């Protein structure tokens, strides 16, 4: 397969997933506006903290099977008998891990209630929240199967419909119940996603043979071993985020936590959807080239180029309209988010470079190196965030993100080059250089002129970035 065909495939599938991510962004923006009005900065902070705690529990109890299974199913694609048996084993593990999450949530319900709501008024709802883990575990496994089988249209359907339903639930419950509606939104949205994932995977056949529990354990063990390493990485990342959130809440206030949550939503939730759209196709496709160094290198290079060509104009757009957007989507109380964005937006440019390389050790089976990469990035993030926030306030949180991706990027590239002979092509380095230059010019512009709606210097940079991305992408798709 040539370089050009990789570009076309990446462009096509990213475009399809991009549609779903765009819809998710729009409906999330609307629901966040409602949350900002009826819950305020403190309520937004509560939602972020609760999401963090749920992700922590899920990280411990899911055993990482949803992530590790993608590779196993993708490799077996075409071997019908083995695939059907593997899918049945996977579905059994979904139930096991779901109930494990259910039990852990029950055990820690009192702690969750006090940590998030700081009173005992929500304990019954927190107990009810335990069913979230059953629904979520089953949904995650079924989505991983769709991803491994490259059923792009169904994944797109899932994301679009789920986003719309979740937004409707959030708007309705926040409007009528304010803070009391936070937990019901999590429960009801996870239940709908559970039902919808069943519907989308209804035609995927699984083995009709009975499988004993011992066989389920034994046959699932390879995925568990990889999954646990992936879980350790995810858990450590969530612990780091929790430490940052705990620090901001305990040492400062829920309002400060709310500002951090909104900046994280903009940088990770919205811009991060670009990477989510790409990952749905990129990871399972990369699995096909585990033993083909040249094609693997080509795919990583092509993915890096595409990520930068999409991300940089999006970042410049956010630099351009951030003050207007924050007031529109939230309120003037959240304008301190702009201080985080000054450097934080450039961090996403670095992420577009670091992110594709980070998959290489995982594809090559070097689980320990993949774990080290993630631990390094998250460790740098939590240390830098606390130290730099103490020194520079919200501006320091953005600098911390840049620091994290810069250090982890150097490490990822060095280890990939040393262990797998990875290198950037000349044309990829050109895209990388231009993207970083435009990003740095935007940072310098904002530092010297401050955020303002329709900053003329940013408008000029935005036009340059769009034209560069358009013509570069056009050449790569037509050659």
XYZ file of N, CA and C in Angstrom, residues 12-25 156 273-274 277-278:
57
model
N -10.731 9.680 4.608
C -12.112 9.205 4.488
C -12.692 8.823 5.846
N -11.979 7.981 6.586
C -12.504 7.498 7.856
C -12.495 8.566 8.940
N -11.479 9.440 8.910
C -11.471 10.555 9.862
C -12.643 11.479 9.577
N -12.947 11.649 8.285
C -14.094 12.487 7.925
C -15.397 11.913 8.453
N -15.564 10.586 8.313
C -16.778 9.946 8.817
C -16.890 10.078 10.340
N -15.784 9.757 11.022
C -15.806 9.895 12.475
C -15.892 11.363 12.873
N -15.315 12.227 12.041
C -15.358 13.656 12.341
C -16.777 14.192 12.372
N -17.642 13.654 11.511
C -19.041 14.076 11.519
C -19.676 13.784 12.877
N -19.433 12.569 13.365
C -20.007 12.197 14.664
C -19.409 13.034 15.784
N -18.104 13.310 15.697
C -17.464 14.114 16.735
C -17.972 15.556 16.699
N -18.249 16.061 15.488
C -18.790 17.415 15.370
C -20.165 17.504 16.025
N -20.988 16.491 15.767
C -22.314 16.468 16.395
C -22.171 16.402 17.918
N -21.225 15.568 18.386
C -20.987 15.460 19.833
C -20.579 16.803 20.423
N -19.734 17.522 19.695
C -19.296 18.824 20.186
C -20.469 19.782 20.293
N -20.101 5.492 14.152
C -20.546 6.871 13.939
C -21.983 7.039 14.427
N -11.546 15.339 20.592
C -12.425 14.538 19.751
C -11.809 14.298 18.379
N -10.919 15.196 17.950
C -10.200 14.984 16.688
C -9.384 13.699 16.773
N -11.656 10.636 16.851
C -12.133 10.293 15.508
C -11.086 9.505 14.741
N -9.821 9.921 14.884
C -8.740 9.236 14.170
C -8.436 7.866 14.763
